[in-house]
């Protein structure tokens, strides 16, 4: 998806971009409902067709969680995609649907910025330190305030404060049904 967005920079309406985000959120809701954590959600792992339908792919890092809504998958070793990964997953290698929600916020940012690299040229270490200090990515140019607010909600430090994928899908459905709410841009 990120290469597709870069190639078509500025060619889509906000509502088309929201439709893409909705498809991704719907796929993640399904995974979450089935008890899976993806662990590598990023625009590079989203497939998009000519109708702008987006599908979550690359399940190489996905794992099953126990039947506990607070379940987390803990791993040792292996590389972590720092720019897309929640702080607790980086620090303690604890992955959950809430850490996938953090990653989804980064994917939202990638979509709304037409495939820009999250945190630009910052080193991974600088990304980690900046997030610990409370830094969050600013709204991409032309991004409606409501979408940036959802990103910020996904990037809550406390994982229990992040939205569930069912909430994200409902929110995006409301925006699609009432596009006039998208007109307020971030100042």
PDB file of C-alpha atoms in Angstrom:
ATOM      1  CA  UNK A   1       0.000   0.000   0.000  1.00  0.00           C
ATOM      2  CA  UNK A   2       2.747   2.511   0.847  1.00  0.00           C
ATOM      3  CA  UNK A   3       4.239   2.324  -2.671  1.00  0.00           C
ATOM      4  CA  UNK A   4       0.758   2.654  -4.202  1.00  0.00           C
ATOM      5  CA  UNK A   5       0.097   5.754  -2.090  1.00  0.00           C
ATOM      6  CA  UNK A   6       3.456   7.308  -2.989  1.00  0.00           C
ATOM      7  CA  UNK A   7       2.748   6.712  -6.679  1.00  0.00           C
ATOM      8  CA  UNK A   8      -0.721   8.316  -6.389  1.00  0.00           C
ATOM      9  CA  UNK A   9       0.199  11.160  -3.999  1.00  0.00           C
ATOM     10  CA  UNK A  10      -2.726  13.580  -3.688  1.00  0.00           C
ATOM     11  CA  UNK A  11      -4.997  11.674  -6.101  1.00  0.00           C
ATOM     12  CA  UNK A  12      -7.623  10.489  -3.623  1.00  0.00           C
ATOM     13  CA  UNK A  13     -10.386  12.213  -1.709  1.00  0.00           C
ATOM     14  CA  UNK A  14     -10.317  12.047   2.074  1.00  0.00           C
ATOM     15  CA  UNK A  15     -13.379   9.784   1.966  1.00  0.00           C
ATOM     16  CA  UNK A  16     -11.526   7.358  -0.338  1.00  0.00           C
ATOM     17  CA  UNK A  17      -8.633   7.287   2.120  1.00  0.00           C
ATOM     18  CA  UNK A  18     -11.080   6.707   4.993  1.00  0.00           C
ATOM     19  CA  UNK A  19     -12.549   3.809   2.995  1.00  0.00           C
ATOM     20  CA  UNK A  20      -9.078   2.288   2.759  1.00  0.00           C
ATOM     21  CA  UNK A  21      -8.583   2.753   6.502  1.00  0.00           C
ATOM     22  CA  UNK A  22     -11.954   1.151   7.160  1.00  0.00           C
ATOM     23  CA  UNK A  23     -10.972  -1.950   5.150  1.00  0.00           C
ATOM     24  CA  UNK A  24      -7.760  -2.294   7.147  1.00  0.00           C
ATOM     25  CA  UNK A  25      -9.590  -1.780  10.466  1.00  0.00           C
ATOM     26  CA  UNK A  26     -12.205  -4.350   9.469  1.00  0.00           C
ATOM     27  CA  UNK A  27      -9.499  -6.917   8.730  1.00  0.00           C
ATOM     28  CA  UNK A  28      -7.835  -6.188  12.055  1.00  0.00           C
ATOM     29  CA  UNK A  29     -11.179  -6.452  13.878  1.00  0.00           C
ATOM     30  CA  UNK A  30     -11.614  -9.914  12.373  1.00  0.00           C
ATOM     31  CA  UNK A  31      -8.097 -10.967  13.435  1.00  0.00           C
ATOM     32  CA  UNK A  32      -8.656  -9.592  16.927  1.00  0.00           C
ATOM     33  CA  UNK A  33     -12.078 -11.280  17.194  1.00  0.00           C
ATOM     34  CA  UNK A  34     -10.440 -14.587  16.178  1.00  0.00           C
ATOM     35  CA  UNK A  35      -7.889 -14.160  18.967  1.00  0.00           C
ATOM     36  CA  UNK A  36      -4.884 -13.288  16.825  1.00  0.00           C
ATOM     37  CA  UNK A  37      -2.326 -10.518  17.175  1.00  0.00           C
ATOM     38  CA  UNK A  38      -0.651  -9.417  13.906  1.00  0.00           C
ATOM     39  CA  UNK A  39       2.569  -7.846  15.304  1.00  0.00           C
ATOM     40  CA  UNK A  40       3.663  -6.369  11.944  1.00  0.00           C
ATOM     41  CA  UNK A  41       0.814  -4.111  10.846  1.00  0.00           C
ATOM     42  CA  UNK A  42       2.233  -1.504   8.447  1.00  0.00           C
ATOM     43  CA  UNK A  43       1.218  -0.063   5.076  1.00  0.00           C
ATOM     44  CA  UNK A  44       3.862  -2.268   3.422  1.00  0.00           C
ATOM     45  CA  UNK A  45       1.810  -5.292   4.565  1.00  0.00           C
ATOM     46  CA  UNK A  46      -1.521  -4.094   3.159  1.00  0.00           C
ATOM     47  CA  UNK A  47      -2.726  -5.242  -0.250  1.00  0.00           C
ATOM     48  CA  UNK A  48      -4.846  -2.817  -2.296  1.00  0.00           C
ATOM     49  CA  UNK A  49      -6.838  -3.531  -5.465  1.00  0.00           C
ATOM     50  CA  UNK A  50      -8.034  -1.240  -8.262  1.00  0.00           C
ATOM     51  CA  UNK A  51     -11.260  -0.521  -6.313  1.00  0.00           C
ATOM     52  CA  UNK A  52      -9.115   0.709  -3.378  1.00  0.00           C
ATOM     53  CA  UNK A  53     -10.197  -2.310  -1.311  1.00  0.00           C
ATOM     54  CA  UNK A  54      -7.519  -2.923   1.325  1.00  0.00           C
ATOM     55  CA  UNK A  55      -6.678  -6.302   2.837  1.00  0.00           C
ATOM     56  CA  UNK A  56      -4.317  -7.052   5.698  1.00  0.00           C
ATOM     57  CA  UNK A  57      -1.519  -9.430   4.681  1.00  0.00           C
ATOM     58  CA  UNK A  58       1.837 -10.844   5.808  1.00  0.00           C
ATOM     59  CA  UNK A  59       0.902 -12.953   8.789  1.00  0.00           C
ATOM     60  CA  UNK A  60       4.470 -14.178   9.345  1.00  0.00           C
ATOM     61  CA  UNK A  61       4.642 -12.626  12.813  1.00  0.00           C
ATOM     62  CA  UNK A  62       0.995 -13.177  13.823  1.00  0.00           C
ATOM     63  CA  UNK A  63       0.260 -15.320  16.875  1.00  0.00           C
ATOM     64  CA  UNK A  64      -2.779 -16.726  18.698  1.00  0.00           C
ATOM     65  CA  UNK A  65      -3.677 -15.170  22.046  1.00  0.00           C
ATOM     66  CA  UNK A  66      -5.304 -17.061  24.922  1.00  0.00           C
ATOM     67  CA  UNK A  67      -9.055 -16.702  25.483  1.00  0.00           C
ATOM     68  CA  UNK A  68      -8.455 -13.716  27.723  1.00  0.00           C
ATOM     69  CA  UNK A  69      -9.360 -10.193  26.566  1.00  0.00           C
ATOM     70  CA  UNK A  70      -6.265  -8.925  28.401  1.00  0.00           C
ATOM     71  CA  UNK A  71      -4.065 -11.570  26.780  1.00  0.00           C
ATOM     72  CA  UNK A  72      -0.679 -10.651  25.422  1.00  0.00           C
ATOM     73  CA  UNK A  73       1.894 -12.642  23.484  1.00  0.00           C
ATOM     74  CA  UNK A  74       5.397 -12.322  24.882  1.00  0.00           C
ATOM     75  CA  UNK A  75       8.371 -13.160  22.710  1.00  0.00           C
ATOM     76  CA  UNK A  76      12.115 -13.204  23.092  1.00  0.00           C
ATOM     77  CA  UNK A  77      14.543 -12.347  20.327  1.00  0.00           C
ATOM     78  CA  UNK A  78      13.796 -11.382  16.744  1.00  0.00           C
ATOM     79  CA  UNK A  79      13.600  -8.019  15.058  1.00  0.00           C
ATOM     80  CA  UNK A  80      10.810  -5.559  15.827  1.00  0.00           C
ATOM     81  CA  UNK A  81       9.575  -2.896  13.360  1.00  0.00           C
ATOM     82  CA  UNK A  82      10.251  -0.054  15.835  1.00  0.00           C
ATOM     83  CA  UNK A  83       8.406   2.759  13.999  1.00  0.00           C
ATOM     84  CA  UNK A  84       5.142   0.778  14.002  1.00  0.00           C
ATOM     85  CA  UNK A  85       5.431  -0.897  17.396  1.00  0.00           C
ATOM     86  CA  UNK A  86       3.805   0.108  20.688  1.00  0.00           C
ATOM     87  CA  UNK A  87       6.120   1.108  23.563  1.00  0.00           C
ATOM     88  CA  UNK A  88       5.249  -1.925  25.736  1.00  0.00           C
ATOM     89  CA  UNK A  89       5.941  -4.268  22.827  1.00  0.00           C
ATOM     90  CA  UNK A  90       9.358  -2.669  22.292  1.00  0.00           C
ATOM     91  CA  UNK A  91      10.270  -2.559  25.987  1.00  0.00           C
ATOM     92  CA  UNK A  92       8.830  -5.891  27.178  1.00  0.00           C
ATOM     93  CA  UNK A  93       8.091  -7.674  23.863  1.00  0.00           C
ATOM     94  CA  UNK A  94       4.440  -7.842  24.969  1.00  0.00           C
ATOM     95  CA  UNK A  95       2.103  -7.909  21.967  1.00  0.00           C
ATOM     96  CA  UNK A  96      -1.686  -7.640  22.142  1.00  0.00           C
ATOM     97  CA  UNK A  97      -4.633  -6.309  20.176  1.00  0.00           C
ATOM     98  CA  UNK A  98      -3.820  -2.995  21.880  1.00  0.00           C
ATOM     99  CA  UNK A  99      -0.288  -3.020  20.446  1.00  0.00           C
ATOM    100  CA  UNK A 100      -1.851  -3.759  17.034  1.00  0.00           C
ATOM    101  CA  UNK A 101      -4.089  -0.697  17.605  1.00  0.00           C
ATOM    102  CA  UNK A 102      -0.937   1.425  18.104  1.00  0.00           C
ATOM    103  CA  UNK A 103       0.408   0.073  14.801  1.00  0.00           C
ATOM    104  CA  UNK A 104      -2.934   0.828  13.159  1.00  0.00           C
ATOM    105  CA  UNK A 105      -2.532   4.481  14.191  1.00  0.00           C
ATOM    106  CA  UNK A 106       0.817   4.511  12.378  1.00  0.00           C
ATOM    107  CA  UNK A 107      -0.819   2.933   9.309  1.00  0.00           C
ATOM    108  CA  UNK A 108      -3.464   5.682   9.431  1.00  0.00           C
ATOM    109  CA  UNK A 109      -0.661   8.238   9.416  1.00  0.00           C
ATOM    110  CA  UNK A 110       1.012   6.462   6.477  1.00  0.00           C
ATOM    111  CA  UNK A 111      -2.248   6.493   4.500  1.00  0.00           C
ATOM    112  CA  UNK A 112      -3.070  10.131   5.231  1.00  0.00           C
ATOM    113  CA  UNK A 113       0.514  11.194   4.381  1.00  0.00           C
ATOM    114  CA  UNK A 114       0.495   9.173   1.137  1.00  0.00           C
ATOM    115  CA  UNK A 115       3.162   6.752   2.239  1.00  0.00           C
ATOM    116  CA  UNK A 116       5.634   8.966   4.075  1.00  0.00           C
ATOM    117  CA  UNK A 117       8.076   7.171   6.366  1.00  0.00           C
ATOM    118  CA  UNK A 118       6.878   7.404   9.985  1.00  0.00           C
ATOM    119  CA  UNK A 119       9.231   9.590  12.020  1.00  0.00           C
ATOM    120  CA  UNK A 120      11.046  10.517   8.804  1.00  0.00           C
ATOM    121  CA  UNK A 121      14.834  10.231   9.146  1.00  0.00           C
ATOM    122  CA  UNK A 122      14.921   9.767  12.934  1.00  0.00           C
ATOM    123  CA  UNK A 123      16.972   6.797  14.136  1.00  0.00           C
ATOM    124  CA  UNK A 124      15.089   3.945  15.804  1.00  0.00           C
ATOM    125  CA  UNK A 125      16.663   4.940  19.126  1.00  0.00           C
ATOM    126  CA  UNK A 126      15.454   8.539  18.685  1.00  0.00           C
ATOM    127  CA  UNK A 127      11.958   7.259  17.847  1.00  0.00           C
ATOM    128  CA  UNK A 128      11.886   5.212  21.065  1.00  0.00           C
ATOM    129  CA  UNK A 129      13.154   8.116  23.202  1.00  0.00           C
ATOM    130  CA  UNK A 130      10.794  10.635  21.584  1.00  0.00           C
ATOM    131  CA  UNK A 131       7.751   8.427  22.176  1.00  0.00           C
ATOM    132  CA  UNK A 132       8.799   7.858  25.810  1.00  0.00           C
ATOM    133  CA  UNK A 133       8.969  11.663  26.181  1.00  0.00           C
ATOM    134  CA  UNK A 134       5.411  11.991  24.838  1.00  0.00           C
ATOM    135  CA  UNK A 135       6.100  12.938  21.214  1.00  0.00           C
ATOM    136  CA  UNK A 136       3.483  11.803  18.708  1.00  0.00           C
ATOM    137  CA  UNK A 137       3.449  12.238  14.943  1.00  0.00           C
ATOM    138  CA  UNK A 138       1.749  15.469  13.832  1.00  0.00           C
ATOM    139  CA  UNK A 139      -1.253  15.420  11.530  1.00  0.00           C
ATOM    140  CA  UNK A 140      -0.267  14.966   7.880  1.00  0.00           C
ATOM    141  CA  UNK A 141      -1.043  17.887   5.577  1.00  0.00           C
ATOM    142  CA  UNK A 142      -4.769  18.021   4.791  1.00  0.00           C
ATOM    143  CA  UNK A 143      -5.668  15.444   7.442  1.00  0.00           C
ATOM    144  CA  UNK A 144      -9.032  16.067   9.138  1.00  0.00           C
ATOM    145  CA  UNK A 145      -8.784  16.703  12.888  1.00  0.00           C
ATOM    146  CA  UNK A 146     -11.108  13.764  13.642  1.00  0.00           C
ATOM    147  CA  UNK A 147      -8.697  11.339  11.968  1.00  0.00           C
ATOM    148  CA  UNK A 148      -5.654  12.753  13.744  1.00  0.00           C
ATOM    149  CA  UNK A 149      -7.566  12.472  17.036  1.00  0.00           C
ATOM    150  CA  UNK A 150      -8.150   8.781  16.297  1.00  0.00           C
ATOM    151  CA  UNK A 151      -4.421   8.342  15.604  1.00  0.00           C
ATOM    152  CA  UNK A 152      -3.601   9.999  18.935  1.00  0.00           C
ATOM    153  CA  UNK A 153      -6.131   7.718  20.643  1.00  0.00           C
ATOM    154  CA  UNK A 154      -4.339   4.699  19.119  1.00  0.00           C
ATOM    155  CA  UNK A 155      -1.045   6.075  20.470  1.00  0.00           C
ATOM    156  CA  UNK A 156      -2.107   6.294  24.111  1.00  0.00           C
ATOM    157  CA  UNK A 157       0.777   5.270  26.371  1.00  0.00           C
ATOM    158  CA  UNK A 158      -1.487   3.004  28.432  1.00  0.00           C
ATOM    159  CA  UNK A 159      -2.571   0.129  26.221  1.00  0.00           C
ATOM    160  CA  UNK A 160      -5.920  -0.176  28.024  1.00  0.00           C
ATOM    161  CA  UNK A 161      -6.775   3.374  26.893  1.00  0.00           C
ATOM    162  CA  UNK A 162      -6.388   2.573  23.182  1.00  0.00           C
ATOM    163  CA  UNK A 163      -9.495   1.914  21.100  1.00  0.00           C
ATOM    164  CA  UNK A 164     -10.582  -1.608  20.215  1.00  0.00           C
ATOM    165  CA  UNK A 165     -10.814  -2.411  16.506  1.00  0.00           C
ATOM    166  CA  UNK A 166     -14.617  -2.663  16.795  1.00  0.00           C
ATOM    167  CA  UNK A 167     -14.623   0.971  18.030  1.00  0.00           C
ATOM    168  CA  UNK A 168     -12.331   2.044  15.193  1.00  0.00           C
ATOM    169  CA  UNK A 169     -14.562   0.403  12.556  1.00  0.00           C
ATOM    170  CA  UNK A 170     -17.679   2.048  14.079  1.00  0.00           C
ATOM    171  CA  UNK A 171     -15.977   5.457  14.135  1.00  0.00           C
ATOM    172  CA  UNK A 172     -14.862   5.184  10.497  1.00  0.00           C
ATOM    173  CA  UNK A 173     -18.328   3.966   9.459  1.00  0.00           C
ATOM    174  CA  UNK A 174     -19.818   7.117  11.027  1.00  0.00           C
ATOM    175  CA  UNK A 175     -17.353   9.303   9.103  1.00  0.00           C
ATOM    176  CA  UNK A 176     -18.189   7.531   5.848  1.00  0.00           C
ATOM    177  CA  UNK A 177     -21.939   7.952   6.490  1.00  0.00           C
ATOM    178  CA  UNK A 178     -21.522  11.620   7.426  1.00  0.00           C
ATOM    179  CA  UNK A 179     -18.553  12.982   5.432  1.00  0.00           C
ATOM    180  CA  UNK A 180     -19.267  16.582   6.491  1.00  0.00           C
ATOM    181  CA  UNK A 181     -17.635  15.733   9.844  1.00  0.00           C
ATOM    182  CA  UNK A 182     -14.348  15.315   7.958  1.00  0.00           C
ATOM    183  CA  UNK A 183     -14.140  18.948   6.873  1.00  0.00           C
ATOM    184  CA  UNK A 184     -12.547  20.220  10.062  1.00  0.00           C
ATOM    185  CA  UNK A 185      -8.810  20.213   9.404  1.00  0.00           C
ATOM    186  CA  UNK A 186      -6.079  20.310  12.013  1.00  0.00           C
ATOM    187  CA  UNK A 187      -4.867  23.893  12.466  1.00  0.00           C
TER     188      UNK A 187
END
